[in-house]
Short mmCIF file of C-alpha atoms in Angstrom, two decimals:
data_model
loop_
_atom_site.label_atom_id
_atom_site.label_comp_id
_atom_site.label_asym_id
_atom_site.label_seq_id
_atom_site.Cartn_x
_atom_site.Cartn_y
_atom_site.Cartn_z
CA MET A 1 -46.92 -21.76 -34.58
CA THR A 2 -45.71 -25.33 -34.92
CA VAL A 3 -42.07 -26.35 -34.51
CA THR A 4 -41.89 -27.04 -38.25
CA GLU A 5 -43.11 -23.51 -39.00
CA GLN A 6 -40.61 -22.06 -36.53
CA LEU A 7 -37.77 -23.98 -38.17
CA SER A 8 -38.89 -22.68 -41.55
CA ALA A 9 -38.97 -19.11 -40.18
CA LEU A 10 -35.44 -19.61 -38.81
CA ASP A 11 -34.27 -20.78 -42.23
CA ASN A 12 -35.61 -17.59 -43.81
CA ILE A 13 -34.04 -15.36 -41.15
CA LEU A 14 -30.60 -16.94 -41.55
CA ALA A 15 -30.84 -17.03 -45.34
CA HIS A 16 -31.70 -13.34 -45.66
CA GLY A 17 -29.97 -11.96 -42.54
CA ASP A 18 -33.32 -10.64 -41.38
CA LEU A 19 -32.13 -9.56 -37.93
CA HIS A 20 -32.31 -6.21 -36.18
CA SER A 21 -29.84 -4.95 -33.55
CA VAL A 22 -30.67 -2.58 -30.70
CA PHE A 23 -28.24 -1.24 -28.09
CA GLN A 24 -28.48 -0.66 -24.35
CA PRO A 25 -25.88 1.64 -22.77
CA ILE A 26 -23.70 0.63 -19.83
CA VAL A 27 -22.80 3.72 -17.81
CA SER A 28 -19.98 4.57 -15.42
CA LEU A 29 -21.41 6.45 -12.47
CA SER A 30 -18.07 7.82 -11.22
CA GLN A 31 -17.15 9.27 -14.63
CA ARG A 32 -20.75 9.98 -15.70
CA SER A 33 -19.94 8.53 -19.08
CA ILE A 34 -21.06 5.63 -21.27
CA LEU A 35 -18.60 2.73 -21.04
CA GLY A 36 -20.19 0.97 -23.99
CA TYR A 37 -23.30 -0.71 -25.36
CA GLU A 38 -24.67 -4.24 -25.17
CA ALA A 39 -25.93 -5.38 -28.57
CA LEU A 40 -29.28 -7.18 -28.41
CA THR A 41 -30.91 -8.97 -31.33
CA ARG A 42 -34.52 -8.98 -32.48
CA GLY A 43 -36.09 -11.11 -35.20
CA PRO A 44 -38.49 -9.77 -37.87
CA SER A 45 -41.22 -7.66 -36.26
CA ASN A 46 -44.01 -9.66 -37.90
CA SER A 47 -42.57 -13.03 -36.92
CA PRO A 48 -43.14 -15.23 -33.83
CA LEU A 49 -39.33 -15.32 -33.68
CA HIS A 50 -39.16 -11.57 -33.05
CA SER A 51 -38.48 -12.34 -29.38
CA PRO A 52 -34.83 -13.31 -28.80
CA ILE A 53 -35.99 -15.98 -26.32
CA ASN A 54 -37.96 -17.81 -29.02
CA LEU A 55 -35.34 -17.14 -31.68
CA PHE A 56 -32.42 -18.60 -29.75
CA ALA A 57 -34.48 -21.48 -28.34
CA ILE A 58 -35.42 -22.77 -31.80
CA ALA A 59 -31.85 -22.23 -33.08
CA ARG A 60 -30.48 -24.31 -30.21
CA GLN A 61 -33.08 -26.98 -30.87
CA ALA A 62 -32.16 -27.04 -34.58
CA GLY A 63 -28.41 -27.21 -33.85
CA ARG A 64 -27.85 -23.86 -35.56
CA LEU A 65 -26.94 -21.75 -32.53
CA SER A 66 -23.42 -20.96 -33.73
CA GLU A 67 -24.77 -19.90 -37.13
CA LEU A 68 -27.38 -17.63 -35.54
CA GLU A 69 -24.87 -16.05 -33.15
CA LEU A 70 -22.52 -15.30 -36.03
CA ALA A 71 -25.37 -13.61 -37.91
CA CYS A 72 -26.22 -11.61 -34.76
CA ARG A 73 -22.61 -10.45 -34.45
CA GLU A 74 -22.58 -9.39 -38.09
CA SER A 75 -25.78 -7.38 -37.61
CA ALA A 76 -24.50 -5.77 -34.39
CA CYS A 77 -21.10 -4.78 -35.81
CA LYS A 78 -22.63 -3.36 -38.97
CA ARG A 79 -25.20 -1.30 -37.05
CA PHE A 80 -22.65 -0.17 -34.41
CA ASN A 81 -20.46 1.16 -37.21
CA GLN A 82 -23.38 2.80 -39.05
CA LEU A 83 -24.42 4.66 -35.89
CA GLY A 84 -20.85 5.77 -35.20
CA LEU A 85 -21.11 4.69 -31.57
CA SER A 86 -18.05 5.03 -29.34
CA GLY A 87 -17.00 2.96 -26.35
CA LYS A 88 -17.07 -0.80 -26.01
CA LEU A 89 -19.37 -3.12 -27.92
CA PHE A 90 -20.66 -6.02 -25.78
CA LEU A 91 -21.47 -9.10 -27.91
CA ASN A 92 -23.36 -12.05 -26.41
CA ILE A 93 -21.85 -15.46 -27.17
CA SER A 94 -22.78 -18.78 -25.53
CA PRO A 95 -20.04 -21.17 -24.40
CA ASP A 96 -21.86 -23.90 -26.37
CA SER A 97 -21.21 -22.18 -29.69
CA LEU A 98 -17.54 -21.52 -28.87
CA MET A 99 -16.96 -25.22 -28.22
CA GLU A 100 -18.86 -26.58 -31.23
CA PRO A 101 -16.58 -28.69 -33.47
CA ASP A 102 -17.48 -26.63 -36.54
CA HIS A 103 -16.90 -23.26 -34.82
CA LYS A 104 -14.79 -21.15 -37.19
CA PRO A 105 -12.14 -19.07 -35.40
CA GLY A 106 -11.22 -15.75 -36.97
CA CYS A 107 -14.70 -14.90 -38.30
CA THR A 108 -15.36 -12.28 -35.62
CA LEU A 109 -12.01 -10.56 -36.17
CA LYS A 110 -12.57 -10.42 -39.92
CA MET A 111 -16.05 -9.05 -39.33
CA LEU A 112 -14.69 -6.27 -37.08
CA GLN A 113 -12.04 -5.35 -39.64
CA THR A 114 -14.75 -5.04 -42.28
CA HIS A 115 -16.69 -2.60 -40.13
CA GLY A 116 -13.69 -0.70 -38.73
CA ILE A 117 -14.05 -1.76 -35.09
CA ALA A 118 -10.91 -2.43 -33.01
CA PRO A 119 -10.90 -5.75 -31.08
CA SER A 120 -9.87 -3.79 -27.95
CA ASN A 121 -13.29 -2.10 -28.09
CA VAL A 122 -15.18 -5.41 -28.13
CA VAL A 123 -16.26 -7.44 -25.09
CA ILE A 124 -17.19 -11.10 -25.59
CA GLU A 125 -20.08 -11.58 -23.16
CA LEU A 126 -20.52 -15.24 -22.16
CA THR A 127 -24.11 -16.23 -21.42
CA GLU A 128 -24.50 -19.70 -19.92
CA HIS A 129 -27.75 -21.55 -20.72
CA SER A 130 -26.53 -25.10 -20.09
CA PRO A 131 -23.84 -26.71 -17.90
CA THR A 132 -20.24 -26.17 -18.93
CA HIS A 133 -18.14 -29.26 -18.29
CA ASP A 134 -15.01 -28.80 -20.38
CA PHE A 135 -13.49 -25.71 -18.76
CA GLN A 136 -10.13 -26.35 -20.42
CA LEU A 137 -11.65 -26.31 -23.90
CA LEU A 138 -13.57 -23.11 -23.14
CA ASP A 139 -10.44 -21.47 -21.72
CA THR A 140 -8.54 -22.40 -24.89
CA ALA A 141 -11.29 -20.88 -27.04
CA LEU A 142 -11.28 -17.67 -25.01
CA HIS A 143 -7.49 -17.46 -25.02
CA HIS A 144 -7.78 -17.20 -28.81
CA TYR A 145 -10.00 -14.10 -28.40
CA ARG A 146 -7.85 -12.56 -25.68
CA ALA A 147 -4.74 -12.95 -27.83
CA MET A 148 -6.42 -10.77 -30.46
CA GLY A 149 -7.22 -8.01 -27.92
CA PHE A 150 -10.83 -8.80 -26.97
CA ASN A 151 -12.12 -8.37 -23.41
CA ILE A 152 -14.22 -11.08 -21.74
CA ALA A 153 -17.38 -10.62 -19.65
CA LEU A 154 -19.30 -13.21 -17.65
CA ASP A 155 -23.06 -12.59 -17.86
CA ASP A 156 -25.77 -13.40 -15.30
CA LEU A 157 -23.38 -14.10 -12.43
CA GLY A 158 -25.15 -16.20 -9.81
CA ALA A 159 -27.76 -17.59 -12.18
CA GLY A 160 -25.77 -20.02 -14.35
CA TYR A 161 -25.01 -23.64 -13.66
CA SER A 162 -21.36 -23.03 -12.85
CA SER A 163 -20.89 -19.26 -13.04
CA LEU A 164 -18.68 -18.99 -9.95
CA ARG A 165 -16.36 -21.68 -11.27
CA LEU A 166 -16.34 -19.97 -14.68
CA TRP A 167 -15.26 -16.78 -12.94
CA SER A 168 -12.50 -18.58 -11.09
CA GLU A 169 -11.26 -20.50 -14.14
CA LEU A 170 -11.59 -17.83 -16.85
CA ARG A 171 -10.79 -14.62 -14.91
CA PRO A 172 -13.04 -12.35 -17.02
CA ASP A 173 -12.47 -8.60 -17.31
CA PHE A 174 -16.13 -7.88 -16.44
CA VAL A 175 -18.76 -9.73 -14.40
CA LYS A 176 -22.45 -8.90 -14.74
CA ILE A 177 -24.59 -9.62 -11.68
CA ASP A 178 -27.78 -11.51 -12.47
CA ARG A 179 -31.00 -9.50 -12.39
CA HIS A 180 -32.36 -11.67 -9.56
CA PHE A 181 -29.92 -10.10 -7.09
CA ILE A 182 -30.70 -6.56 -8.29
CA ASP A 183 -34.48 -6.88 -8.14
CA GLY A 184 -35.62 -5.34 -4.86
CA ILE A 185 -32.09 -5.04 -3.45
CA HIS A 186 -33.21 -1.99 -1.46
CA LEU A 187 -35.59 -4.25 0.48
CA ASP A 188 -33.41 -7.33 0.89
CA PRO A 189 -30.27 -7.29 3.10
CA VAL A 190 -29.27 -10.76 1.85
CA LYS A 191 -29.06 -9.48 -1.73
CA ARG A 192 -26.98 -6.54 -0.54
CA GLU A 193 -24.61 -8.97 1.18
CA PHE A 194 -24.35 -10.99 -2.03
CA VAL A 195 -23.50 -7.93 -4.10
CA GLY A 196 -21.01 -6.81 -1.45
CA SER A 197 -19.30 -10.21 -1.67
CA ILE A 198 -19.17 -9.94 -5.47
CA LEU A 199 -17.46 -6.56 -5.18
CA LYS A 200 -14.81 -8.03 -2.88
CA MET A 201 -14.18 -11.01 -5.18
CA ALA A 202 -14.01 -8.69 -8.19
CA SER A 203 -11.41 -6.58 -6.44
CA ALA A 204 -9.29 -9.67 -5.77
CA SER A 205 -9.58 -10.94 -9.36
CA HIS A 206 -9.11 -7.53 -11.04
CA ALA A 207 -12.57 -7.66 -12.63
CA GLU A 208 -15.07 -4.84 -13.03
CA VAL A 209 -18.63 -5.38 -11.82
CA ILE A 210 -21.67 -4.43 -13.91
CA ALA A 211 -25.09 -4.39 -12.26
CA GLU A 212 -27.67 -5.08 -14.97
CA GLY A 213 -31.45 -5.13 -14.92
CA ILE A 214 -31.90 -1.99 -12.78
CA GLU A 215 -35.55 -0.97 -13.03
CA LEU A 216 -36.15 1.20 -9.96
CA GLY A 217 -34.60 4.37 -8.62
CA GLU A 218 -34.28 2.74 -5.19
CA GLU A 219 -32.22 -0.10 -6.70
CA PHE A 220 -30.03 2.44 -8.49
CA ASP A 221 -29.42 4.42 -5.29
CA VAL A 222 -28.49 1.36 -3.21
CA LEU A 223 -26.05 0.07 -5.85
CA ALA A 224 -24.48 3.51 -6.25
CA ASN A 225 -24.02 3.84 -2.50
CA MET A 226 -22.50 0.35 -2.31
CA GLY A 227 -19.83 1.42 -4.78
CA VAL A 228 -21.05 -0.37 -7.93
CA ASP A 229 -19.77 1.91 -10.66
CA LEU A 230 -21.00 0.27 -13.89
CA LEU A 231 -24.78 0.16 -14.23
CA GLN A 232 -27.28 -1.00 -16.86
CA GLY A 233 -31.06 -1.35 -16.97
CA TYR A 234 -34.43 0.05 -17.95
CA TYR A 235 -34.25 2.69 -15.19
CA ILE A 236 -31.27 4.23 -16.99
CA CYS A 237 -32.18 3.47 -20.60
CA ARG A 238 -34.08 0.80 -22.52
CA PRO A 239 -32.47 -0.93 -25.53
CA GLN A 240 -32.87 1.42 -28.46
CA ASP A 241 -32.31 1.53 -32.18
CA GLN A 242 -30.76 5.00 -31.72
CA PRO A 243 -29.13 4.85 -28.28
CA PRO A 244 -28.00 8.00 -26.43
CA ARG A 245 -24.39 9.17 -26.71
CA ASP A 246 -24.20 11.28 -23.53
CA ALA A 247 -24.60 9.71 -20.09
CA GLY A 248 -25.74 13.06 -18.71
CA THR A 249 -29.01 12.74 -20.62
CA ILE A 250 -29.94 9.41 -19.03
CA LEU A 251 -28.37 9.40 -15.56
CA PRO A 252 -30.27 10.92 -12.63
CA ARG A 253 -29.02 14.26 -11.36
CA GLU A 254 -25.92 13.77 -9.25
CA ASP A 255 -27.48 15.26 -6.14
CA SER A 256 -30.23 12.61 -6.25
CA THR A 257 -27.73 9.80 -5.65
CA ALA A 258 -25.56 11.52 -3.07
CA ASP A 259 -25.59 10.22 0.49
CA HIS A 260 -26.87 12.30 3.36
CA ALA A 261 -23.28 12.31 4.56
CA SER A 262 -22.24 14.41 1.59
CA GLU A 263 -24.59 17.14 2.83
CA ALA A 264 -22.72 17.20 6.11
CA SER A 265 -19.26 17.02 4.59
CA GLY A 266 -19.80 19.36 1.63
CA GLY A 267 -18.88 16.76 -0.98
CA LEU A 268 -15.21 16.39 -1.88
CA GLN A 269 -14.27 20.06 -1.53
CA GLU A 270 -12.26 19.31 1.62
CA LEU A 271 -10.21 16.70 -0.25
CA LEU A 272 -9.40 18.80 -3.30
CA HIS A 273 -5.76 19.67 -4.01
CA PRO A 274 -5.77 22.03 -7.01
CA GLN A 275 -2.63 20.48 -8.45
CA LYS A 276 -1.61 21.72 -11.88
CA ALA A 277 -2.00 19.03 -14.57
CA ILE A 278 -0.01 18.31 -17.74
CA ARG A 279 -1.08 17.91 -21.37
CA GLN A 280 -0.89 14.62 -23.23
CA HIS A 281 1.82 16.03 -25.54
CA THR A 282 4.15 16.97 -22.66
CA THR A 283 7.42 15.08 -23.04
CA THR A 284 8.55 12.50 -20.51
CA CYS A 285 11.68 14.59 -19.94
CA GLN A 286 9.56 17.59 -18.85
CA VAL A 287 7.55 15.41 -16.48
CA LEU A 288 10.75 14.09 -14.91
CA ASP A 289 11.94 17.67 -14.44
CA ALA A 290 8.67 18.51 -12.67
CA PHE A 291 9.08 15.59 -10.26
CA ARG A 292 12.73 16.52 -9.59
CA ALA A 293 11.82 20.16 -8.91
CA ASP A 294 9.20 19.25 -6.26
CA SER A 295 9.98 16.37 -3.91
CA THR A 296 6.42 16.49 -2.49
CA LEU A 297 4.86 15.95 -5.92
CA ASN A 298 3.73 12.33 -6.31
CA THR A 299 1.10 12.47 -9.05
CA LEU A 300 0.27 14.41 -12.20
CA ALA A 301 -3.01 14.20 -14.09
CA VAL A 302 -2.81 14.07 -17.89
CA LEU A 303 -5.42 16.09 -19.81
CA ASP A 304 -6.51 16.36 -23.41
CA ASP A 305 -7.07 19.68 -25.16
CA GLN A 306 -10.57 19.98 -23.65
CA ASP A 307 -9.30 19.68 -20.04
CA GLN A 308 -10.70 16.16 -19.82
CA PRO A 309 -8.58 13.67 -17.82
CA ILE A 310 -7.25 10.84 -19.99
CA GLY A 311 -4.55 9.40 -17.74
CA ILE A 312 -2.38 9.76 -14.68
CA VAL A 313 1.35 9.60 -13.92
CA HIS A 314 2.64 8.41 -10.54
CA ARG A 315 6.22 9.18 -9.57
CA HIS A 316 7.00 5.57 -8.55
CA SER A 317 5.40 4.06 -11.68
CA LEU A 318 7.30 6.38 -14.01
CA SER A 319 10.57 5.59 -12.24
CA GLU A 320 9.95 1.85 -12.54
CA ALA A 321 9.10 2.15 -16.23
CA LEU A 322 12.28 4.10 -17.02
CA LEU A 323 14.50 1.64 -15.14
CA LYS A 324 13.89 -1.02 -17.80
CA PRO A 325 16.70 -1.56 -20.34
CA PHE A 326 16.83 1.20 -22.97
CA ALA A 327 13.56 2.73 -21.68
CA ALA A 328 15.12 6.10 -20.85
CA GLU A 329 16.64 6.40 -24.34
CA ILE A 330 13.37 5.39 -26.02
CA PHE A 331 10.83 7.41 -24.02
CA THR A 332 12.60 10.53 -22.68
CA ARG A 333 11.67 12.69 -25.67
CA LYS A 334 8.34 10.96 -26.35
CA PRO A 335 4.94 12.30 -25.16
CA ILE A 336 4.03 11.27 -21.63
CA SER A 337 0.88 9.68 -23.08
CA ARG A 338 3.13 6.73 -24.01
CA LEU A 339 3.88 6.00 -20.33
CA MET A 340 0.83 7.36 -18.50
CA SER A 341 -1.59 4.96 -16.81
CA GLU A 342 -5.15 4.80 -18.10
CA ASP A 343 -6.18 2.74 -15.08
CA TYR A 344 -7.01 5.38 -12.48
CA LEU A 345 -9.85 6.47 -10.22
CA ARG A 346 -11.79 9.52 -11.34
CA VAL A 347 -14.65 10.95 -9.27
CA GLU A 348 -16.99 13.92 -9.49
CA MET A 349 -16.87 16.71 -6.92
CA SER A 350 -20.50 16.15 -5.95
CA GLN A 351 -20.01 12.53 -4.88
CA SER A 352 -20.04 11.70 -1.18
CA LEU A 353 -17.07 10.58 0.88
CA GLN A 354 -18.71 7.19 1.34
CA GLN A 355 -19.18 6.66 -2.38
CA VAL A 356 -15.57 7.57 -3.14
CA SER A 357 -14.33 5.39 -0.30
CA ARG A 358 -16.20 2.38 -1.70
CA LEU A 359 -14.85 3.03 -5.19
CA LEU A 360 -11.33 3.37 -3.81
CA THR A 361 -11.43 0.18 -1.75
CA SER A 362 -12.99 -1.81 -4.60
CA ARG A 363 -9.92 -1.18 -6.77
CA ALA A 364 -7.36 -3.90 -6.13
CA ARG A 365 -4.78 -2.04 -8.21
CA GLN A 366 -5.12 1.23 -6.28
CA ARG A 367 -2.20 1.76 -3.90
CA ILE A 368 -2.98 3.65 -0.71
CA GLU A 369 -0.35 6.33 -1.49
CA GLU A 370 -1.67 6.96 -5.02
CA ASP A 371 -3.78 10.05 -5.65
CA PHE A 372 -7.03 10.07 -7.61
CA ILE A 373 -8.52 12.63 -9.99
CA ILE A 374 -11.42 14.90 -9.01
CA THR A 375 -13.53 16.53 -11.74
CA GLN A 376 -16.14 19.27 -11.74
CA ASN A 377 -18.79 18.67 -14.42
CA GLY A 378 -16.35 16.39 -16.21
CA ARG A 379 -13.45 18.85 -16.28
CA TYR A 380 -10.30 18.44 -14.24
CA ALA A 381 -10.45 20.20 -10.87
CA GLY A 382 -7.55 18.68 -8.96
CA LEU A 383 -6.34 15.62 -7.08
CA GLY A 384 -7.50 13.80 -3.98
CA ARG A 385 -5.41 11.72 -1.59
CA ALA A 386 -6.53 8.41 -0.16
CA MET A 387 -5.05 9.18 3.27
CA ASP A 388 -7.00 12.45 3.47
CA LEU A 389 -10.17 10.58 2.55
CA LEU A 390 -9.62 8.01 5.28
CA LYS A 391 -8.96 10.74 7.84
CA LEU A 392 -12.14 12.63 6.94
CA ILE A 393 -14.27 9.49 7.14
CA THR A 394 -12.70 8.54 10.49
CA ASP A 395 -13.39 12.03 11.86
CA GLU A 396 -16.95 11.81 10.57
CA LYS A 397 -17.50 8.44 12.25
CA ILE A 398 -16.16 9.80 15.55
CA GLN A 399 -18.46 12.81 15.21
CA GLN A 400 -21.44 10.55 14.53
CA ALA A 401 -20.63 8.35 17.51
CA ARG A 402 -20.33 11.42 19.73
CA TYR A 403 -23.75 12.78 18.81
CA ALA A 404 -25.77 9.61 18.19
CA ASN A 405 -28.08 7.83 20.61
CA PRO A 406 -26.05 4.84 21.88
CA LEU A 407 -29.04 2.47 21.74
CA THR A 408 -30.87 3.39 18.53
CA GLN A 409 -27.93 5.11 16.76
CA LEU A 410 -30.41 7.80 15.76
CA PRO A 411 -29.11 11.40 15.74
CA GLY A 412 -29.11 13.21 19.07
CA ASN A 413 -29.95 16.84 19.82
CA VAL A 414 -26.68 18.33 18.50
CA PRO A 415 -26.88 17.03 14.90
CA ILE A 416 -30.63 17.64 14.84
CA GLN A 417 -30.10 21.30 15.75
CA LYS A 418 -27.32 21.61 13.15
CA ARG A 419 -29.53 20.10 10.47
CA LEU A 420 -32.43 22.40 11.35
CA SER A 421 -30.15 25.44 11.25
CA LYS A 422 -28.81 24.37 7.86
CA ALA A 423 -32.33 23.84 6.50
CA LEU A 424 -33.45 27.26 7.73
CA SER A 425 -30.44 28.99 6.16
CA GLU A 426 -30.95 27.47 2.71
CA PRO A 427 -33.17 29.19 0.10
CA ARG A 428 -35.40 26.17 -0.42
CA GLU A 429 -38.40 24.50 1.17
CA ALA A 430 -37.92 21.93 3.91
CA LEU A 431 -40.33 19.53 5.60
CA ILE A 432 -39.96 18.70 9.28
CA CYS A 433 -41.75 15.88 11.07
CA TYR A 434 -41.70 15.75 14.88
CA VAL A 435 -42.47 12.38 16.50
CA ASP A 436 -42.93 12.06 20.26
CA ILE A 437 -43.18 8.47 21.50
CA ASP A 438 -44.87 8.14 24.86
CA HIS A 439 -43.44 5.86 27.57
CA PHE A 440 -40.29 5.10 25.57
CA LYS A 441 -37.94 5.61 28.52
CA PRO A 442 -38.32 2.04 29.90
CA PHE A 443 -37.35 0.58 26.53
CA ASN A 444 -34.42 2.96 26.23
CA GLU A 445 -33.10 1.86 29.61
#
């Protein structure tokens, strides 16, 4: 198809709105829930511009990128509303279109209002295809979106021309690691180091990391064990016209991602404090009475009517909030849901100590004395304490050092015997491989 024919096809697509939106879920591993969906656009199925690569390339060449992106947003919002999807809607927008002189501010907000979508449920996902030079202009454009309640995500981190500087300048709410660093991460220690560095930088900048482009179970397992909580890719779910609503139908079974350490430690059972929770309609006055009655009580989980955690109340945070002028008079008789924090760590009972430790340390806003919520199959089970977690992991490391071979760090006779005894006592099949290496003693010495 010639360029002229492609331009003509683009004219027809934009004139008739002949675009189709599909959605790929982004899942939270710790909460086993769907955070939201990335909207992806396809052209007419019988057109050479069906592929988004061809479609956006010809639009950029024709100087109609902003027009195409606006049409894509319209299609995505309309379809998102028709499907009744919940969670966040991730919309791809290029910095180029935001900084075009004829870019019309306010169109996206009006579009969302038409389709009944709150701006707080929308993430503007910046995809960089060419160098960004005017960071101040881009920041001004994004400030306009932030002021209306939108979140910002930086796509393809590590692949763009200036993605690290964009991160530093724009301070996005989400960063998506480029597929290159996910591909074969289980075989490449350098890629694991890169992702580890991203997690540390995200913690410092209060951003959440999304690993996209996961295509293999081995990649999924490595990322999960590294503490990456938000995941996206073909291994979990391909982009679909009718995307799933329940993460449980697309995530691997929880025991398939657990570390071997969780087998030894019995999951989080040792950390669980079956602390009674409160309902979202409980008044602030009643919560204050509960804290006054028990000086050892530091945290209360807030549940909805289905015993699902929706927030958390820390003693020190509540005290600080009520110290503000007129706060006590305003909030004392109001539901605690008005003052609870929705920014908390929630983990499943089946997760390993190492996974929870990584999630805990990746949260810059998590104070060491703050408790976290533990759930069993999504329902509230109790609270966990960071200090208890650190103690258990320290004890486990000491135990491993005591029973490991000092040279190879492989398990010694004691843990091997314990593991064999455990395998024999369980009502399931087990495979055992015995390897005897001749003349190894000289190497060992």
